[in-house]
Coordinates of C-alpha atoms in Angstrom, one line a residue:
Chain M
X258 CA 90.7 137.4 120.8
X259 CA 91.3 133.9 122.2
X260 CA 94.0 133.3 124.6
X261 CA 96.4 131.9 122.2
X262 CA 99.1 133.5 120.1
X263 CA 97.7 132.2 116.9
X264 CA 95.4 134.1 114.5
X265 CA 91.7 133.8 115.1
X266 CA 89.3 132.6 112.5
X267 CA 85.8 134.1 113.4
X268 CA 84.1 131.8 110.8
X269 CA 85.2 128.6 112.6
X270 CA 86.0 130.1 115.9
X271 CA 89.2 128.3 116.3
X272 CA 92.9 129.2 116.4
X273 CA 94.9 128.9 113.2
X274 CA 98.6 128.9 112.9
X275 CA 100.8 129.5 109.8
X276 CA 102.5 126.4 108.7
X277 CA 104.4 125.1 105.7
X278 CA 103.2 121.8 104.1
X279 CA 106.0 120.0 102.0
X280 CA 105.4 116.9 100.0
X281 CA 107.8 113.9 99.3
X282 CA 109.8 114.5 96.1
X283 CA 108.6 111.1 94.8
X284 CA 105.2 112.5 94.5
X285 CA 106.3 115.1 92.1
X286 CA 106.9 112.3 89.5
X287 CA 103.2 111.9 89.3
X288 CA 101.8 115.3 90.1
X289 CA 103.3 118.7 90.8
X290 CA 103.0 119.4 94.5
X291 CA 105.2 122.4 95.6
X292 CA 105.4 123.5 99.2
X293 CA 102.6 125.6 100.3
X294 CA 102.0 128.0 103.2
X295 CA 98.7 127.6 104.9
X296 CA 96.8 128.8 108.0
X297 CA 95.4 125.8 109.9
X298 CA 94.5 124.6 113.4
X299 CA 94.9 121.0 112.6
X300 CA 96.7 118.7 110.1
X301 CA 93.4 118.1 108.4
X302 CA 92.9 121.8 107.9
X303 CA 96.4 122.2 106.6
X304 CA 96.0 119.5 104.0
X305 CA 92.5 120.9 103.0
X306 CA 94.1 124.3 102.4
X307 CA 97.1 122.7 100.5
X308 CA 94.7 120.8 98.3
X309 CA 92.3 123.6 97.7
X310 CA 94.3 124.6 94.7
X311 CA 95.5 121.1 93.8
X312 CA 92.5 118.8 94.1
X313 CA 94.0 116.0 92.1
X314 CA 96.9 115.7 94.6
X315 CA 94.5 115.0 97.4
X316 CA 93.8 111.4 96.2
X317 CA 97.5 110.7 96.2
X318 CA 97.8 111.3 99.9
X319 CA 94.4 110.5 101.3
X320 CA 92.2 107.5 100.7
X321 CA 88.5 107.4 99.7
X322 CA 87.4 108.2 103.3
X323 CA 89.9 111.1 103.6
X324 CA 92.2 109.1 106.0
X325 CA 95.9 109.1 105.4
X326 CA 96.9 106.4 103.0
X327 CA 98.2 103.3 104.5
X328 CA 101.7 103.7 103.4
X329 CA 101.9 107.5 103.8
X330 CA 103.2 109.2 106.8
X331 CA 103.0 112.8 108.1
X332 CA 105.5 114.5 110.3
X333 CA 104.6 117.8 112.0
X334 CA 107.4 119.6 113.7
X335 CA 109.5 116.4 113.7
X336 CA 106.8 114.2 115.3
X337 CA 104.9 111.6 113.4
X338 CA 101.2 112.4 113.3
X339 CA 99.2 110.2 115.6
X340 CA 95.6 110.6 114.2
X341 CA 95.8 109.1 110.7
X342 CA 92.1 109.0 110.3
X343 CA 90.8 112.4 111.4
X344 CA 94.1 114.2 111.1
X345 CA 93.3 116.2 114.2
X346 CA 96.9 116.7 115.4
X347 CA 97.3 120.4 116.2
X348 CA 99.3 122.8 114.1
X349 CA 101.5 125.4 115.9
X350 CA 102.8 128.7 114.7
X351 CA 105.5 128.3 112.1
X352 CA 104.8 124.6 111.9
X353 CA 106.6 122.4 109.5
X354 CA 104.5 119.6 108.0
X355 CA 106.2 116.9 105.9
X356 CA 104.0 114.5 103.9
X357 CA 106.2 111.5 103.1
X358 CA 106.3 107.9 102.0
X359 CA 106.3 105.3 104.8
X360 CA 109.0 102.7 104.4
X361 CA 106.3 100.2 105.1
X362 CA 105.1 100.6 101.5
X363 CA 108.5 99.5 100.1
Chain P
X85 CA 92.8 89.2 63.3
X86 CA 94.6 91.1 66.1
X87 CA 98.1 92.3 65.3
X88 CA 98.7 94.0 68.7
X89 CA 99.0 92.7 72.3
X90 CA 98.9 94.8 75.4
X91 CA 100.8 93.5 78.4
X92 CA 100.2 94.8 81.9
X93 CA 103.1 94.1 84.2
X94 CA 104.4 94.9 87.6
X95 CA 106.6 97.6 86.1
X96 CA 104.7 99.1 83.2
X97 CA 102.5 98.5 80.1
X98 CA 104.1 96.9 77.1
X99 CA 102.8 96.9 73.6
X100 CA 103.7 94.1 71.1
X101 CA 103.1 94.5 67.4
X102 CA 103.2 91.7 64.8
X103 CA 105.7 92.5 62.0
X104 CA 106.8 90.1 59.3
X105 CA 105.4 87.1 61.1
X106 CA 107.0 87.8 64.5
X107 CA 105.9 89.7 67.6
X108 CA 108.1 92.5 68.9
X109 CA 107.9 95.0 71.7
X110 CA 106.7 98.2 69.9
X111 CA 106.1 100.5 72.9
X112 CA 106.3 101.0 76.6
X113 CA 104.2 103.2 78.8
X114 CA 104.2 103.9 82.5
X115 CA 107.6 102.2 82.8
X116 CA 108.3 101.3 86.5
X117 CA 104.7 101.7 87.5
X118 CA 102.5 98.8 88.7
X119 CA 99.8 98.3 86.0
X120 CA 97.2 96.1 87.6
X121 CA 94.7 96.3 84.7
X122 CA 94.2 97.6 81.1
X123 CA 91.4 97.8 78.7
X124 CA 91.5 98.5 75.0
X125 CA 87.9 99.6 74.3
X126 CA 86.9 98.1 70.9
X127 CA 84.1 100.6 70.6
X128 CA 86.0 103.8 70.3
X129 CA 89.7 102.9 70.4
X130 CA 90.4 104.2 73.8
X131 CA 93.0 102.7 76.1
X132 CA 92.6 102.6 79.8
X133 CA 95.2 101.7 82.3
X134 CA 94.9 101.1 86.0
X135 CA 97.9 101.9 88.2
X136 CA 98.6 100.8 91.7
X137 CA 101.1 103.3 93.0
X138 CA 101.4 101.6 96.4
X139 CA 102.0 104.6 98.6
X140 CA 99.8 106.9 96.5
X141 CA 97.0 104.5 95.8
X142 CA 95.1 103.5 92.7
X143 CA 95.0 105.7 89.6
X144 CA 93.3 105.4 86.2
X145 CA 94.7 106.9 83.0
X146 CA 93.2 106.9 79.5
X147 CA 94.4 107.6 76.0
X148 CA 92.2 108.1 72.9
X149 CA 93.6 107.0 69.6
X150 CA 97.0 108.5 69.1
X151 CA 96.4 111.1 71.7
X152 CA 98.3 111.7 75.0
X153 CA 97.7 109.8 78.2
X154 CA 95.6 111.7 80.8
X155 CA 94.7 110.8 84.3
X156 CA 90.9 110.3 84.6
X157 CA 88.7 109.6 87.6
X158 CA 89.4 106.7 89.8
X159 CA 86.6 104.5 91.1
X160 CA 86.2 105.8 94.6
X161 CA 83.9 104.8 97.4
X162 CA 81.5 107.2 98.7
X163 CA 81.8 108.5 102.2
X164 CA 80.9 105.7 104.7
X165 CA 77.7 106.6 106.4
X166 CA 78.2 107.7 110.0
X167 CA 77.2 104.9 112.4
X168 CA 77.3 102.2 109.7
X169 CA 78.4 98.8 111.0
X170 CA 81.7 97.7 109.7
X171 CA 81.9 94.7 107.5
X172 CA 84.9 92.7 108.6
X173 CA 87.4 90.4 107.0
X174 CA 88.3 86.9 108.4
X175 CA 90.6 88.5 110.9
X176 CA 87.9 90.8 112.1
X177 CA 89.4 93.9 110.6
X178 CA 87.0 96.4 108.8
X179 CA 86.6 96.0 105.1
X180 CA 87.7 99.4 103.9
X181 CA 85.4 101.7 101.9
X182 CA 88.4 102.5 99.8
X183 CA 89.6 101.2 96.4
X184 CA 92.6 99.0 97.1
X185 CA 93.1 97.7 93.5
X186 CA 91.4 97.8 90.1
X187 CA 91.1 94.1 89.3
X188 CA 88.6 94.2 86.4
X189 CA 87.9 96.6 83.7
X190 CA 85.4 96.0 80.9
X191 CA 83.6 98.0 78.2
X192 CA 79.8 98.0 78.1
X193 CA 77.9 96.8 75.1
X194 CA 78.1 98.3 71.6
X195 CA 74.8 100.1 72.4
X196 CA 76.3 101.7 75.5
X197 CA 79.0 104.1 74.2
X198 CA 81.3 105.3 77.0
X199 CA 80.0 102.9 79.6
X200 CA 82.6 101.1 81.6
X201 CA 82.5 98.6 84.4
X202 CA 85.3 98.3 87.0
X203 CA 85.7 95.5 89.6
X204 CA 87.9 96.2 92.6
X205 CA 89.4 94.9 95.6
X206 CA 87.7 95.1 98.2
X207 CA 84.7 94.0 96.2
X208 CA 83.2 97.2 95.0
X209 CA 81.7 97.2 91.5
X210 CA 81.8 100.6 89.8
X211 CA 80.1 101.9 86.6
X212 CA 81.1 104.9 84.4
X213 CA 78.9 106.3 81.8
X214 CA 81.3 109.0 80.5
X215 CA 84.6 107.0 79.5
X216 CA 85.9 107.1 83.1
X217 CA 85.4 110.8 83.7
X218 CA 83.3 109.8 86.7
X219 CA 82.4 106.6 88.5
X220 CA 79.5 105.4 90.6
X221 CA 79.6 102.6 93.1
X222 CA 77.0 100.0 92.2
X223 CA 75.1 100.2 95.5
X224 CA 72.7 97.4 94.7
X225 CA 75.6 94.9 94.9
X226 CA 77.7 96.6 97.6
X227 CA 74.7 96.9 99.9
X228 CA 73.6 93.4 99.2
X229 CA 73.5 91.3 102.5
X230 CA 75.3 88.4 100.8
X231 CA 78.1 90.7 99.7
X232 CA 79.1 91.0 103.4
X233 CA 79.9 87.3 103.4
X234 CA 82.6 87.6 100.8
X235 CA 86.2 86.8 101.9
X236 CA 89.5 87.2 100.3
X237 CA 90.9 84.7 97.9
X238 CA 94.6 85.1 97.1
X239 CA 94.4 88.6 98.5
X240 CA 93.4 89.4 102.1
X241 CA 90.4 91.3 100.8
X242 CA 87.6 90.0 98.5
X243 CA 87.7 91.2 94.8
X244 CA 85.8 91.3 91.5
X245 CA 88.1 90.0 88.8
X246 CA 85.7 89.1 86.0
X247 CA 83.0 91.0 84.3
X248 CA 81.0 89.5 81.4
X249 CA 78.6 91.6 79.3
X250 CA 76.2 89.4 77.4
X251 CA 76.4 90.1 73.7
X252 CA 72.7 89.6 73.3
X253 CA 71.7 92.0 76.0
X254 CA 74.1 94.6 77.5
X255 CA 72.0 94.8 80.6
X256 CA 72.8 91.2 81.3
X257 CA 76.0 91.3 83.4
X258 CA 77.9 88.6 85.2
X259 CA 80.8 89.0 87.6
X260 CA 83.2 86.7 89.2
X261 CA 84.3 87.2 92.8
X262 CA 87.2 85.7 94.8
X263 CA 85.6 84.7 97.0
X264 CA 82.0 85.2 96.4
X265 CA 81.0 83.1 93.4
X266 CA 79.4 84.2 90.1
X267 CA 76.7 86.8 90.4
X268 CA 74.3 87.9 87.7
X269 CA 72.3 91.0 87.0
X270 CA 69.6 91.0 84.2
X271 CA 68.8 94.7 84.6
X272 CA 72.1 96.5 84.1
X273 CA 73.2 96.3 87.6
X274 CA 70.0 97.3 89.5
X275 CA 69.5 93.9 91.0
X276 CA 71.9 91.0 91.6
X277 CA 71.7 87.3 92.3
X278 CA 74.1 84.6 93.2
X279 CA 72.3 81.4 92.7
X280 CA 74.2 79.1 90.4
X281 CA 74.1 75.4 91.4
X282 CA 76.8 72.8 91.0
X283 CA 79.9 74.8 91.8
X284 CA 82.0 73.0 94.5
X285 CA 84.3 74.5 97.0
X286 CA 86.6 71.8 98.2
X287 CA 88.2 74.0 100.8
X288 CA 84.9 74.4 102.8
X289 CA 83.3 72.1 105.4
X290 CA 81.1 69.5 103.5
X291 CA 77.8 71.1 104.3
X292 CA 78.9 74.4 102.8
X293 CA 80.7 73.2 99.7
X294 CA 78.0 74.0 97.3
X295 CA 77.0 77.4 98.6
X296 CA 77.2 79.6 95.5
X297 CA 78.4 82.6 97.6
X298 CA 81.4 80.8 99.0
X299 CA 83.0 79.8 95.6
X300 CA 86.4 81.0 94.4
X301 CA 86.1 81.2 90.6
X302 CA 89.6 82.4 89.6
X303 CA 88.3 83.6 86.2
X304 CA 85.0 83.7 84.4
X305 CA 84.7 83.9 80.6
X306 CA 81.6 83.9 78.2
X307 CA 81.5 82.6 74.7
X308 CA 80.8 85.5 72.4
X309 CA 78.6 83.7 69.9
X310 CA 77.0 81.2 72.4
X311 CA 76.7 83.4 75.5
X312 CA 74.9 80.7 77.5
X313 CA 78.2 79.0 77.6
X314 CA 80.4 80.1 80.5
X315 CA 83.8 78.6 81.5
X316 CA 85.3 79.0 84.9
X317 CA 88.8 78.2 86.2
X318 CA 88.0 77.7 89.9
X319 CA 90.3 77.3 92.8
X320 CA 89.8 73.6 92.9
X321 CA 88.8 72.7 89.4
X322 CA 87.2 73.7 86.1
X323 CA 83.4 74.3 85.7
X324 CA 81.3 74.7 82.6
X325 CA 77.7 76.2 82.4
X326 CA 75.4 75.6 79.4
X327 CA 72.7 77.9 80.8
X328 CA 74.5 81.2 81.7
X329 CA 75.4 80.2 85.1
X330 CA 72.2 78.7 86.4
X331 CA 73.9 75.3 86.7
X332 CA 77.6 74.3 86.7
X333 CA 79.2 71.1 85.6
X334 CA 82.5 70.1 87.2
X335 CA 85.3 68.9 85.0
X336 CA 87.5 66.7 87.0
X337 CA 90.1 65.6 84.5
X338 CA 92.1 68.1 82.3
X339 CA 95.5 66.9 81.4
X340 CA 98.2 67.4 84.1
X341 CA 96.0 69.4 86.5
X342 CA 92.6 71.1 86.9
X343 CA 94.2 73.8 89.0
X344 CA 95.1 77.3 87.5
X345 CA 94.0 80.8 87.2
X346 CA 93.3 81.6 83.5
X347 CA 90.8 80.4 81.0
X348 CA 90.0 81.5 77.5
X349 CA 87.0 80.4 75.3
X350 CA 86.8 80.4 71.5
X351 CA 84.6 83.2 70.4
X352 CA 82.4 81.0 68.2
X353 CA 83.1 77.5 69.4
X354 CA 81.7 77.2 72.9
X355 CA 83.1 73.7 73.4
X356 CA 86.6 74.9 72.8
X357 CA 88.5 76.4 75.7
X358 CA 92.1 76.8 76.9
X359 CA 93.6 76.6 80.4
X360 CA 97.2 76.9 81.8
X361 CA 97.5 74.4 84.6
X362 CA 99.8 74.2 87.5
X363 CA 100.2 72.0 90.6
X364 CA 97.3 72.9 92.9
X365 CA 97.2 75.7 95.6
X366 CA 99.9 74.5 98.0
X367 CA 102.6 74.7 95.3
X368 CA 101.5 76.8 92.3
X369 CA 104.2 75.8 89.9
X370 CA 103.9 74.0 86.6
X371 CA 103.7 70.1 86.8
X372 CA 107.2 68.6 86.4
X373 CA 108.6 72.0 85.6
X374 CA 106.9 71.9 82.1
X375 CA 104.8 74.8 80.8
X376 CA 101.8 73.4 79.0
X377 CA 98.4 74.7 77.8
X378 CA 95.4 72.4 77.9
X379 CA 92.8 72.6 75.3
X380 CA 89.4 71.0 75.1
X381 CA 87.3 70.9 71.9
X382 CA 84.4 68.9 73.2
X383 CA 83.1 70.9 76.3
X384 CA 85.5 69.4 78.6
X385 CA 85.0 65.7 78.0
X386 CA 88.6 65.4 76.8
X387 CA 91.7 67.6 76.8
X388 CA 94.8 67.9 74.8
X389 CA 98.0 69.0 76.4
X390 CA 99.8 71.5 74.2
X391 CA 103.6 72.0 74.7
X392 CA 105.1 72.7 71.2
X393 CA 107.3 75.7 71.6
X394 CA 106.9 76.0 75.4
X395 CA 109.7 75.3 77.9
X396 CA 109.7 71.7 79.1
X397 CA 112.5 71.7 81.6
X398 CA 112.9 73.6 84.9
X399 CA 110.3 76.2 84.1
X400 CA 108.4 77.6 86.9
X401 CA 106.3 80.3 85.3
X402 CA 102.9 80.8 86.8
X403 CA 100.1 82.4 84.7
X404 CA 97.7 84.8 86.6
X405 CA 94.0 85.0 85.8
X406 CA 94.1 88.0 83.4
X407 CA 97.2 86.9 81.6
X408 CA 95.7 84.6 79.0
X409 CA 93.7 86.1 76.1
X410 CA 92.3 85.1 72.7
X411 CA 91.8 87.2 69.7
X412 CA 88.5 87.9 67.9
X413 CA 89.1 85.2 65.4
X414 CA 89.8 82.5 67.9
X415 CA 93.1 81.5 66.2
X416 CA 95.6 83.6 68.2
X417 CA 96.2 83.3 71.9
X418 CA 98.8 84.8 74.1
X419 CA 99.7 84.2 77.7
X420 CA 102.3 85.8 80.0
X421 CA 103.8 84.6 83.3
X422 CA 105.0 85.8 86.7
X423 CA 108.5 85.1 85.4
X424 CA 108.1 87.8 82.6
X425 CA 107.8 85.5 79.7
X426 CA 105.1 86.0 76.9
X427 CA 104.0 83.3 74.5
X428 CA 101.9 83.6 71.3
X429 CA 100.2 81.0 69.2
X430 CA 98.6 81.6 65.8
X431 CA 97.2 78.1 65.4
X432 CA 95.0 77.8 68.5
X433 CA 97.8 76.5 70.6
X434 CA 99.3 73.8 68.3
X435 CA 102.6 75.7 68.3
X436 CA 103.8 78.6 70.4
X437 CA 106.6 81.3 70.0
X438 CA 108.1 83.1 72.8
X439 CA 107.5 86.8 72.0
X440 CA 109.2 88.3 75.0
X441 CA 111.5 87.3 77.9
X442 CA 112.7 89.2 80.9
X443 CA 109.6 91.3 81.2
X444 CA 108.4 92.2 84.7
X445 CA 105.9 89.9 86.3
X446 CA 102.9 89.9 84.0
X447 CA 99.4 90.6 85.3
X448 CA 97.3 90.9 82.2
X449 CA 97.4 90.2 78.5
X450 CA 95.0 91.7 75.9
X451 CA 94.8 91.5 72.2
X452 CA 93.6 94.6 70.4

């Protein structure tokens, strides 16, 4: 096992943590997007897992190149995600990920 | 004769129906959503609506006949190849490989059931062969070296706003780009050319003013029964082509102003066209606060200024490029404004009635 407290994914050989992904209520007007618990090492993996059963929702959050949409913002454990393109910010155990509208979008 | 008008607005899609000689709002859809474009496909009675959700991006919905709306596929750029050099805008920022807005939506020819064309900001042209269930970027245009020279016109990014399918040959397609001129394909989009002569860009240095790829045609329309005749409302004037865009003639006088965004051509009388003028680019309001429509019946040699039934005092409505339409008979026209007013004529513009007021800003008007 790796020297971390998170579960080990032998397939990808990286550490995954359990986290909850929650979506802005305003998104629910367009598409059902309930909170979902995922195992992920990065925000990218968390969203991939969240959208695995809800493919249509993906395009509401990510753009054509799978980057975070211009006027969306993601907080993880209270901090705004820094890598909006690759979504490489790490996920820690019991992480709380909020996918929200940015006020820049009005 | 068309008894229905669809109106795409900043806050929803409105349907107007003609009843007892007057036009009334008969339906609303997507209320509060930004409807950037709509298409009523005359081939199969399917309605398409493009929404710009801002935060959540562009989405496309469709409805067949009296059925329910359903979200269909959105024109989406493929994954940008790794290592590919960025195209950049005039500020040096990368042109995104991502659909920012659906700015044109047209049905293919009668011999192409289910085929749709979609023009976007930032300049991607898309084609669907299955009623919008899937879309494919037209790579022959996107990868064209001259496409990389396009710049924004009105918007920060370039965009395709006009798509004309030649009634004689559905593989003959012409598009209007702000800013990138008028492009033609003779083979259904496999190859493209931007070669028209005579269009002038007053906003460029003298030696570049006649470069076809630097033109800002605000709107391009094609006469249904004389498809060699094209009309363009350009950023700095009005242009007419008698040979399907190979050569353009500039119209320098057209009533109060040659500036505007919208143009409509009569379906069977190529010399008859309508425009909604405004003071040119630095002001963009009606001349003297009077809303008028200009009409030529002689190919642009002369214009009438039509104002019967239109506000003639302190009116500051602006009419966007998709917000003027003509019906299949050529007798009824309608236009809508940024101020949320909609007017209809049933006598080719001799008189107008206000069909709706206080709508959200109007982006597009279509008879169906």
